[in-house]
CSV table of C-alpha atoms and ligand atoms in Angstrom, one decimal:
chain,number,residue,atom,x,y,z
A,1,MET,CA,-133.8,-41.3,-54.4
A,2,ASN,CA,-133.4,-37.9,-52.7
A,3,ILE,CA,-129.9,-36.4,-53.1
A,4,ASP,CA,-130.2,-34.3,-49.9
A,5,ALA,CA,-131.2,-37.4,-47.9
A,6,LEU,CA,-128.1,-39.3,-49.3
A,7,GLY,CA,-126.0,-36.3,-48.3
A,8,ALA,CA,-127.4,-36.4,-44.8
A,9,LYS,CA,-126.7,-40.1,-44.6
A,10,VAL,CA,-123.0,-39.5,-45.5
A,11,ARG,CA,-122.8,-36.7,-43.1
A,12,THR,CA,-124.0,-38.8,-40.2
A,13,GLY,CA,-121.5,-41.6,-41.1
A,14,GLY,CA,-123.9,-43.9,-42.9
A,15,ARG,CA,-122.6,-46.5,-45.4
A,16,LEU,CA,-123.7,-46.1,-49.0
A,17,ASP,CA,-125.1,-49.1,-50.9
A,18,ARG,CA,-124.6,-49.4,-54.6
A,19,ALA,CA,-127.8,-47.8,-55.7
A,20,GLU,CA,-127.2,-44.8,-53.4
A,21,ALA,CA,-123.6,-44.4,-54.6
A,22,ARG,CA,-124.8,-44.6,-58.2
A,23,GLU,CA,-127.4,-41.9,-57.6
A,24,LEU,CA,-124.8,-39.5,-56.1
A,25,TYR,CA,-122.1,-40.3,-58.7
A,26,LEU,CA,-124.5,-39.6,-61.6
A,27,HIS,CA,-126.8,-36.9,-60.2
A,28,ALA,CA,-125.3,-35.0,-57.2
A,29,PRO,CA,-124.1,-31.5,-58.1
A,30,THR,CA,-120.3,-31.5,-58.3
A,31,ALA,CA,-120.0,-28.9,-55.5
A,32,LEU,CA,-122.0,-31.1,-53.2
A,33,LEU,CA,-120.1,-34.2,-54.1
A,34,GLY,CA,-116.8,-32.4,-53.3
A,35,GLN,CA,-118.2,-31.0,-50.1
A,36,LEU,CA,-119.3,-34.4,-48.9
A,37,ALA,CA,-115.9,-36.0,-49.8
A,38,ASP,CA,-114.1,-33.1,-48.1
A,39,GLU,CA,-116.2,-33.6,-44.9
A,40,VAL,CA,-115.3,-37.3,-44.8
A,41,ARG,CA,-111.6,-36.5,-45.4
A,42,ALA,CA,-111.7,-33.9,-42.5
A,43,ARG,CA,-113.4,-36.5,-40.2
A,44,LYS,CA,-110.6,-39.0,-40.9
A,45,HIS,CA,-107.8,-36.4,-40.9
A,46,PRO,CA,-108.9,-33.6,-38.5
A,47,GLU,CA,-105.3,-32.3,-38.0
A,48,GLY,CA,-105.3,-30.9,-41.5
A,49,HIS,CA,-102.2,-32.7,-42.7
A,50,VAL,CA,-101.7,-33.5,-46.3
A,51,THR,CA,-98.9,-36.1,-46.8
A,52,TYR,CA,-96.5,-37.1,-49.5
A,53,ILE,CA,-93.6,-39.5,-49.8
A,54,ILE,CA,-90.2,-39.1,-51.4
A,55,ASP,CA,-89.6,-42.2,-53.4
A,56,ARG,CA,-88.6,-43.2,-56.9
A,57,ASN,CA,-90.7,-45.0,-59.5
A,58,VAL,CA,-88.4,-47.5,-61.1
A,59,ASN,CA,-89.5,-49.8,-63.9
A,60,TYR,CA,-86.9,-52.6,-64.0
A,61,THR,CA,-88.0,-54.0,-67.4
A,62,ASN,CA,-90.3,-52.9,-70.2
A,63,VAL,CA,-90.4,-56.4,-71.8
A,64,CYS,CA,-93.8,-57.8,-71.3
A,65,VAL,CA,-95.8,-60.8,-72.5
A,66,ALA,CA,-99.2,-59.5,-71.2
A,67,ARG,CA,-99.8,-57.0,-74.0
A,68,CYS,CA,-102.6,-55.0,-72.4
A,69,ASN,CA,-104.1,-52.8,-75.1
A,70,PHE,CA,-104.2,-49.7,-73.0
A,71,CYS,CA,-100.4,-49.8,-72.3
A,72,ALA,CA,-97.9,-47.7,-74.3
A,73,PHE,CA,-95.0,-48.7,-72.1
A,74,TYR,CA,-94.3,-52.4,-72.9
A,75,ARG,CA,-92.2,-53.9,-75.6
A,76,PRO,CA,-92.6,-57.5,-76.8
A,77,VAL,CA,-90.0,-60.1,-76.1
A,78,GLY,CA,-87.1,-59.7,-78.5
A,79,SER,CA,-87.8,-56.1,-79.3
A,80,SER,CA,-84.7,-53.9,-79.9
A,81,GLU,CA,-86.3,-51.3,-77.6
A,82,GLY,CA,-86.7,-53.8,-74.7
A,83,TYR,CA,-84.5,-53.3,-71.6
A,84,VAL,CA,-83.8,-54.9,-68.3
A,85,LEU,CA,-82.0,-52.7,-65.7
A,86,GLY,CA,-78.8,-54.0,-64.2
A,87,PHE,CA,-78.4,-54.2,-60.4
A,88,GLU,CA,-75.8,-51.5,-60.5
A,89,GLU,CA,-78.2,-49.2,-62.4
A,90,ILE,CA,-80.8,-49.8,-59.8
A,91,PHE,CA,-78.4,-49.1,-56.9
A,92,ARG,CA,-77.4,-45.8,-58.6
A,93,LYS,CA,-81.1,-44.8,-58.7
A,94,ILE,CA,-81.5,-45.7,-55.0
A,95,GLU,CA,-78.5,-43.6,-54.1
A,96,GLU,CA,-79.9,-40.6,-56.0
A,97,THR,CA,-83.2,-41.1,-54.2
A,98,ILE,CA,-81.6,-41.3,-50.8
A,99,ALA,CA,-79.7,-38.0,-51.6
A,100,LEU,CA,-83.1,-36.4,-52.1
A,101,GLY,CA,-84.4,-37.7,-48.7
A,102,GLY,CA,-86.1,-40.7,-50.3
A,103,VAL,CA,-87.1,-43.7,-48.3
A,104,GLN,CA,-88.3,-46.3,-50.8
A,105,LEU,CA,-88.5,-47.6,-54.4
A,106,LEU,CA,-91.8,-48.2,-56.1
A,107,LEU,CA,-90.5,-51.0,-58.2
A,108,GLN,CA,-92.7,-52.4,-61.0
A,109,GLY,CA,-92.1,-53.7,-64.5
A,110,GLY,CA,-93.3,-55.8,-67.4
A,111,HIS,CA,-93.9,-59.6,-67.3
A,112,ASN,CA,-90.5,-60.6,-68.6
A,113,PRO,CA,-90.2,-64.4,-69.1
A,114,ASP,CA,-86.4,-64.3,-68.8
A,115,LEU,CA,-86.5,-62.9,-65.2
A,116,PRO,CA,-87.3,-65.8,-62.9
A,117,ILE,CA,-88.2,-65.4,-59.2
A,118,GLU,CA,-84.5,-65.9,-58.3
A,119,TRP,CA,-83.6,-62.7,-60.1
A,120,TYR,CA,-86.1,-60.8,-57.9
A,121,GLU,CA,-84.8,-62.5,-54.7
A,122,ASP,CA,-81.2,-61.7,-55.6
A,123,LEU,CA,-82.0,-58.1,-56.4
A,124,PHE,CA,-84.1,-57.6,-53.2
A,125,ARG,CA,-81.4,-59.2,-51.0
A,126,ALA,CA,-78.7,-57.1,-52.6
A,127,ILE,CA,-80.7,-53.9,-52.1
A,128,LYS,CA,-81.4,-54.8,-48.4
A,129,GLN,CA,-77.7,-55.6,-47.8
A,130,ARG,CA,-76.5,-52.3,-49.1
A,131,TYR,CA,-79.4,-50.1,-47.9
A,132,PRO,CA,-80.9,-51.9,-44.9
A,133,THR,CA,-83.5,-49.3,-43.9
A,134,PHE,CA,-84.6,-48.6,-47.5
A,135,LYS,CA,-88.1,-49.9,-48.3
A,136,LEU,CA,-89.3,-51.9,-51.3
A,137,HIS,CA,-92.8,-51.2,-52.4
A,138,ALA,CA,-92.7,-53.7,-55.2
A,139,LEU,CA,-94.4,-56.0,-57.7
A,140,SER,CA,-98.1,-55.4,-58.3
A,141,PRO,CA,-100.5,-58.4,-58.1
A,142,PRO,CA,-100.2,-59.3,-61.9
A,143,GLU,CA,-96.4,-59.4,-61.5
A,144,VAL,CA,-96.8,-61.8,-58.6
A,145,ILE,CA,-99.2,-63.9,-60.7
A,146,HIS,CA,-96.7,-63.9,-63.5
A,147,LEU,CA,-94.1,-65.3,-61.1
A,148,THR,CA,-96.5,-68.0,-60.0
A,149,ARG,CA,-96.6,-69.2,-63.6
A,150,THR,CA,-92.9,-69.1,-64.3
A,151,SER,CA,-91.9,-70.6,-61.0
A,152,ARG,CA,-94.9,-73.1,-60.6
A,153,LEU,CA,-95.4,-71.8,-57.1
A,154,THR,CA,-98.6,-70.6,-55.5
A,155,ALA,CA,-99.3,-66.9,-54.9
A,156,PRO,CA,-98.7,-67.4,-51.1
A,157,GLN,CA,-95.4,-69.2,-51.8
A,158,VAL,CA,-94.2,-66.4,-54.1
A,159,ILE,CA,-95.2,-63.8,-51.6
A,160,GLU,CA,-93.4,-65.6,-48.7
A,161,ARG,CA,-90.2,-65.9,-50.8
A,162,LEU,CA,-90.3,-62.3,-51.8
A,163,ILE,CA,-90.9,-61.2,-48.2
A,164,ALA,CA,-88.0,-63.3,-47.1
A,165,ALA,CA,-85.8,-61.6,-49.7
A,166,GLY,CA,-86.9,-58.1,-48.6
A,167,LEU,CA,-90.3,-57.2,-50.0
A,168,ASP,CA,-92.0,-54.6,-47.7
A,169,SER,CA,-95.2,-53.8,-49.5
A,170,ILE,CA,-97.2,-54.4,-52.7
A,171,PRO,CA,-98.4,-51.5,-54.9
A,172,GLY,CA,-101.9,-51.8,-56.2
A,173,GLY,CA,-101.1,-51.5,-59.9
A,174,GLY,CA,-102.7,-53.7,-62.5
A,175,ALA,CA,-106.2,-53.4,-61.0
A,176,GLU,CA,-107.5,-51.3,-63.9
A,177,ILE,CA,-111.2,-52.2,-63.4
A,178,LEU,CA,-111.9,-55.3,-61.3
A,179,VAL,CA,-114.6,-56.6,-63.5
A,180,ASP,CA,-113.8,-59.5,-65.9
A,181,ARG,CA,-115.9,-58.2,-68.8
A,182,VAL,CA,-113.8,-55.1,-68.9
A,183,ARG,CA,-110.5,-57.0,-68.3
A,184,LYS,CA,-111.2,-59.2,-71.3
A,185,LEU,CA,-111.8,-56.1,-73.5
A,186,LEU,CA,-108.6,-54.6,-72.3
A,187,ASN,CA,-106.7,-57.8,-72.9
A,188,CYS,CA,-105.6,-57.8,-69.3
A,189,TYR,CA,-107.8,-60.7,-68.1
A,190,GLY,CA,-105.0,-63.1,-68.9
A,191,LYS,CA,-102.5,-61.3,-66.7
A,192,ALA,CA,-104.9,-61.4,-63.8
A,193,SER,CA,-108.6,-61.9,-63.4
A,194,ALA,CA,-110.5,-59.6,-60.9
A,195,ASP,CA,-110.5,-62.5,-58.4
A,196,GLU,CA,-106.8,-63.3,-58.9
A,197,TRP,CA,-105.9,-59.6,-58.3
A,198,LEU,CA,-108.0,-59.5,-55.1
A,199,ASP,CA,-106.6,-62.8,-53.9
A,200,VAL,CA,-103.0,-61.7,-54.2
A,201,MET,CA,-103.9,-58.7,-52.0
A,202,ARG,CA,-105.7,-60.9,-49.5
A,203,HIS,CA,-102.7,-63.2,-49.3
A,204,ALA,CA,-100.3,-60.2,-48.9
A,205,HIS,CA,-102.4,-58.8,-46.1
A,206,GLN,CA,-102.6,-62.2,-44.4
A,207,HIS,CA,-98.8,-62.3,-44.6
A,208,GLY,CA,-98.6,-59.0,-42.8
A,209,LEU,CA,-97.9,-56.7,-45.7
A,210,ARG,CA,-99.8,-53.5,-46.2
A,211,THR,CA,-100.7,-52.6,-49.8
A,212,THR,CA,-102.4,-49.9,-51.9
A,213,ALA,CA,-105.3,-50.2,-54.2
A,214,THR,CA,-105.9,-48.5,-57.5
A,215,MET,CA,-108.4,-47.9,-60.3
A,216,MET,CA,-107.8,-46.8,-63.8
A,217,TYR,CA,-111.1,-45.6,-65.4
A,218,GLY,CA,-112.1,-44.2,-68.7
A,219,THR,CA,-111.5,-47.0,-71.1
A,220,VAL,CA,-114.5,-49.2,-71.9
A,221,GLU,CA,-116.2,-49.7,-68.6
A,222,THR,CA,-119.6,-48.5,-67.5
A,223,ILE,CA,-120.4,-46.4,-64.5
A,224,ASP,CA,-121.8,-49.5,-62.8
A,225,GLU,CA,-118.5,-51.3,-63.4
A,226,ARG,CA,-116.5,-48.5,-61.8
A,227,LEU,CA,-118.8,-48.8,-58.8
A,228,GLU,CA,-118.5,-52.6,-58.8
A,229,HIS,CA,-114.7,-52.1,-58.6
A,230,LEU,CA,-115.0,-49.8,-55.6
A,231,PHE,CA,-117.4,-52.1,-53.8
A,232,ARG,CA,-115.1,-55.1,-54.3
A,233,LEU,CA,-112.2,-53.2,-52.8
A,234,ARG,CA,-114.4,-52.2,-49.9
A,235,ASP,CA,-115.4,-55.8,-49.2
A,236,VAL,CA,-111.8,-57.0,-49.1
A,237,GLN,CA,-110.9,-54.1,-46.8
A,238,ASP,CA,-113.7,-55.1,-44.5
A,239,GLU,CA,-112.1,-58.6,-44.4
A,240,THR,CA,-108.4,-57.7,-44.0
A,241,GLY,CA,-108.0,-54.0,-43.3
A,242,GLY,CA,-104.7,-54.3,-45.2
A,243,PHE,CA,-105.1,-51.5,-47.7
A,244,THR,CA,-103.3,-48.3,-46.7
A,245,ALA,CA,-104.6,-46.1,-49.6
A,246,PHE,CA,-106.6,-45.8,-52.8
A,247,ILE,CA,-105.4,-44.1,-55.9
A,248,THR,CA,-107.5,-43.5,-59.0
A,249,TRP,CA,-106.4,-42.1,-62.4
A,250,SER,CA,-107.8,-41.7,-65.8
A,251,TYR,CA,-106.7,-43.8,-68.8
A,252,GLN,CA,-104.0,-42.1,-70.8
A,253,PRO,CA,-104.6,-43.0,-74.5
A,254,GLU,CA,-101.7,-41.7,-76.5
A,255,HIS,CA,-99.5,-44.3,-78.3
A,256,THR,CA,-101.8,-47.2,-77.1
A,257,GLU,CA,-103.4,-49.8,-79.2
A,258,LEU,CA,-106.8,-49.1,-77.7
A,259,GLY,CA,-106.7,-45.4,-78.5
A,260,GLY,CA,-109.7,-43.2,-77.7
A,261,GLY,CA,-110.0,-40.1,-75.6
A,262,GLU,CA,-109.1,-39.0,-72.0
A,263,ALA,CA,-111.6,-38.3,-69.3
A,264,THR,CA,-111.9,-34.7,-68.2
A,265,GLY,CA,-110.7,-33.1,-65.0
A,266,LEU,CA,-114.3,-32.8,-63.7
A,267,GLU,CA,-114.9,-36.5,-64.3
A,268,TYR,CA,-111.7,-37.2,-62.3
A,269,LEU,CA,-112.8,-35.0,-59.4
A,270,ARG,CA,-116.3,-36.6,-59.3
A,271,THR,CA,-114.7,-40.1,-59.4
A,272,LEU,CA,-112.3,-39.3,-56.6
A,273,ALA,CA,-115.1,-37.9,-54.5
A,274,ILE,CA,-117.4,-40.9,-55.0
A,275,ALA,CA,-114.4,-43.2,-54.1
A,276,ARG,CA,-114.0,-41.2,-50.8
A,277,LEU,CA,-117.7,-41.8,-50.1
A,278,VAL,CA,-117.8,-45.5,-51.0
A,279,LEU,CA,-114.5,-46.5,-49.5
A,280,ASP,CA,-115.4,-45.5,-46.0
A,281,ASN,CA,-112.9,-48.1,-44.6
A,282,PHE,CA,-109.9,-46.6,-46.4
A,283,ASP,CA,-108.0,-43.9,-44.5
A,284,ASN,CA,-106.0,-42.4,-47.3
A,285,LEU,CA,-106.8,-41.3,-50.9
A,286,GLN,CA,-104.0,-40.0,-53.1
A,287,ALA,CA,-104.3,-37.2,-55.6
A,288,SER,CA,-103.1,-38.4,-59.0
A,289,TRP,CA,-101.3,-35.2,-60.2
A,290,VAL,CA,-99.0,-37.4,-62.3
A,291,THR,CA,-101.9,-38.0,-64.7
A,292,GLN,CA,-104.1,-34.9,-64.0
A,293,GLY,CA,-101.4,-32.2,-63.7
A,294,GLY,CA,-100.5,-30.1,-60.6
A,295,LYS,CA,-103.5,-27.9,-60.8
A,296,VAL,CA,-106.2,-30.6,-60.8
A,297,GLY,CA,-103.9,-32.5,-58.4
A,298,GLN,CA,-104.2,-29.6,-56.0
A,299,LEU,CA,-108.0,-29.4,-56.4
A,300,SER,CA,-108.2,-33.0,-55.5
A,301,LEU,CA,-107.5,-31.9,-51.9
A,302,ALA,CA,-110.9,-30.4,-51.9
A,303,TYR,CA,-112.5,-33.6,-53.4
A,304,GLY,CA,-111.5,-36.1,-50.8
A,305,ALA,CA,-107.7,-36.6,-51.3
A,306,ASN,CA,-105.4,-36.3,-48.2
A,307,ASP,CA,-102.1,-37.3,-49.9
A,308,MET,CA,-100.2,-36.0,-52.8
A,309,GLY,CA,-98.5,-39.3,-53.6
A,310,SER,CA,-94.9,-39.2,-54.5
A,311,VAL,CA,-92.3,-36.6,-55.4
A,312,MET,CA,-91.7,-37.6,-59.0
A,313,ILE,CA,-88.0,-38.3,-59.7
A,314,GLU,CA,-88.5,-40.8,-62.5
A,315,GLU,CA,-91.5,-41.8,-64.6
A,316,ASN,CA,-91.8,-44.1,-67.6
A,317,VAL,CA,-95.3,-45.6,-67.9
A,318,VAL,CA,-97.6,-42.6,-67.9
A,319,ARG,CA,-95.1,-40.6,-69.9
A,320,ALA,CA,-95.1,-43.3,-72.7
A,321,ALA,CA,-98.9,-42.7,-72.9
A,322,GLY,CA,-98.5,-38.9,-73.3
A,323,ALA,CA,-98.6,-37.3,-69.8
A,324,SER,CA,-95.4,-36.0,-68.2
A,325,TYR,CA,-95.9,-33.8,-65.2
A,326,CYS,CA,-93.1,-33.1,-62.9
A,327,MET,CA,-93.2,-31.8,-59.3
A,328,ASP,CA,-90.4,-31.9,-56.9
A,329,GLU,CA,-90.8,-31.6,-53.1
A,330,ILE,CA,-90.8,-27.8,-53.1
A,331,GLU,CA,-93.6,-27.7,-55.7
A,332,ILE,CA,-95.7,-30.3,-53.9
A,333,VAL,CA,-95.4,-28.5,-50.6
A,334,ARG,CA,-96.3,-25.2,-52.3
A,335,ASN,CA,-99.4,-26.8,-53.7
A,336,ILE,CA,-100.4,-28.3,-50.3
A,337,GLU,CA,-99.8,-25.1,-48.3
A,338,ASN,CA,-101.5,-22.9,-50.9
A,339,ALA,CA,-104.6,-25.2,-50.5
A,340,GLY,CA,-104.6,-24.5,-46.7
A,341,PHE,CA,-103.1,-27.7,-45.4
A,342,VAL,CA,-100.0,-28.6,-43.5
A,343,ALA,CA,-97.5,-30.6,-45.6
A,344,LYS,CA,-95.9,-33.7,-44.0
A,345,ARG,CA,-93.5,-36.3,-45.2
A,346,ARG,CA,-94.6,-39.9,-44.7
A,347,ASN,CA,-93.5,-43.5,-45.1
A,348,MET,CA,-95.3,-46.4,-47.0
A,349,HIS,CA,-97.5,-47.0,-43.9
A,350,TYR,CA,-98.6,-43.3,-44.0
A,351,GLU,CA,-96.8,-42.7,-40.7
A,352,ILE,CA,-95.5,-39.1,-40.5
A,353,LEU,CA,-91.7,-38.8,-40.9
A,354,GLY,CA,-91.5,-35.0,-40.5
A,355,ASP,CA,-91.7,-31.6,-42.1
A,356,PRO,CA,-90.5,-31.0,-45.7
A,357,ILE,CA,-86.9,-32.1,-46.0
A,358,PHE,CA,-85.8,-29.0,-48.0
A,359,ARG,CA,-86.5,-26.9,-44.9
A,360,GLU,CA,-84.1,-29.1,-43.0
A,361,ARG,CA,-81.2,-29.3,-45.5
A,362,ALA,CA,-80.3,-28.3,-49.0
A,363,VAL,CA,-81.5,-30.9,-51.5
A,364,PRO,CA,-81.1,-30.7,-55.3
A,365,ARG,CA,-84.1,-29.5,-57.2
A,366,MET,CA,-85.6,-32.1,-59.6
A,367,LEU,CA,-87.2,-30.2,-62.4
A,368,HIS,CA,-86.9,-32.8,-65.1
A,369,LEU,CA,-88.1,-36.4,-64.8
A,370,ALA,CA,-85.5,-39.1,-65.2
A,371,VAL,CA,-86.2,-42.1,-67.3
A,372,ALA,CA,-85.4,-45.8,-66.8
A,373,ARG,CA,-82.7,-45.8,-69.5
A,374,ALA,CA,-81.3,-43.0,-71.6
A,375,ASP,CA,-82.5,-43.1,-75.2
A,376,GLY,CA,-80.3,-45.2,-77.4
A,377,ASP,CA,-78.7,-47.1,-74.5
A,378,THR,CA,-79.0,-50.7,-75.6
A,379,SER,CA,-76.6,-52.2,-73.0
A,380,ARG,CA,-77.6,-55.6,-71.5
A,381,ALA,CA,-78.0,-56.1,-67.8
A,382,PRO,CA,-75.0,-58.3,-66.8
A,383,GLU,CA,-77.0,-60.4,-64.3
A,384,VAL,CA,-79.6,-61.7,-66.8
A,385,VAL,CA,-77.2,-64.5,-68.0
A,386,ASN,CA,-77.0,-65.8,-64.5
A,387,TYR,CA,-80.5,-67.2,-64.9
A,388,PRO,CA,-81.8,-69.7,-67.4
A,389,ALA,CA,-83.2,-68.1,-70.6
A,390,ARG,CA,-86.9,-69.0,-71.1
A,391,SER,CA,-87.8,-67.1,-74.3
A,392,ALA,CA,-86.6,-68.1,-77.7
A,393,ALA,CA,-85.4,-64.5,-78.3
A,394,GLU,CA,-83.2,-64.5,-75.2
A,395,LYS,CA,-81.8,-68.0,-76.0
A,396,LYS,CA,-80.9,-66.8,-79.5
A,397,ALA,CA,-79.4,-63.5,-78.2
A,398,ARG,CA,-77.1,-65.5,-75.9
A,399,LEU,CA,-76.0,-67.8,-78.7
A,400,THR,CA,-75.3,-64.9,-81.1
A,401,GLY,CA,-74.1,-62.4,-78.6
A,402,HIS,CA,-76.7,-59.7,-79.5
B,501,SF4,S1,-99.8,-52.6,-68.3
B,501,SF4,FE1,-98.1,-53.9,-67.4
B,501,SF4,S2,-98.8,-56.0,-67.7
B,501,SF4,FE2,-99.9,-54.7,-69.2
B,501,SF4,S3,-98.7,-54.6,-71.1
B,501,SF4,FE3,-98.1,-52.8,-69.8
B,501,SF4,S4,-96.3,-53.5,-68.7
B,501,SF4,FE4,-97.4,-55.4,-69.4
């Protein structure tokens, strides 16, 4: 296959098939791949805006029965390092977010058997009652599937109940690579098969929710499996049109059971660029500066990304695996403008909310990432005892008082 002919096909708006995408991913010079991705970005976003959102990444529990071997964040049921955040702790985090101009929580956590669907419903309702316009971008597809198992409801039923309680959007976490061979090797097939993950997203879109899609690469997958992942997402987007954005990042190996190394910055940029070319029906691609650092994050804007994701107020998952980059709004805007774009704040639907908020009013600078819980804080969330205990460890803790 001729690389120049494939470049010409992209430039005239042609759709790549798998063999063509493979050829470009493996053999196109990096400069050309970036140029093509940048042209597609410019075609979709001719006004030259690069967006970002002010939100907070809150992990409500680190207790998880899934035990993915690439994850450094989770703690097994009964671990002395396990936590569940109390509702008041979550309200406090929301208030800090609102003070910074924030509009939503990205709320995700482990698969904790002692948190039934009612816990989530009560939390969502309480948040919406206190902060009616604040949005909940919450519970990735594997968390929804976990709730189908503990509640014995179907995925559409779980989604309906969560929407009734206040869910606004579902984040695309837990996709890893949407190929079951890979999922079995990563010990994440049990939490959700590729089809289950995609089905939750289909149901969410059919229920009127917009969601994001992600890909974590660089563990055990082949190049063809990465492409399979992208083409499966493209197919669902053709069906539903419900994905707002795609975000890819490289596996972070530190403190994980799987171990291994981390993909390079160049591999990240090539992967981002090929995603922009394959996912011709996705409007938005985020730069993953949280895993790649601010400098590669900024370069992403020349490789197909049109969004800098979120101002990072709190981060627990990637930090546990060794990466902890911090950029507040001033720093994100500096990177966007230095790359020649116009910085705009957005909401979860990628609608523009306005110019940078720090230019409108004084906001505190956030130069250090917050964590879910301060080290050594072993307090128990008071609400948990309002729901029946499911795990033996929790039943014992309630009997013994610790
Ligand atoms: S990645 Fe998520 S589901 Fe897997 S072990 Fe970590 S917290 Fe649990």
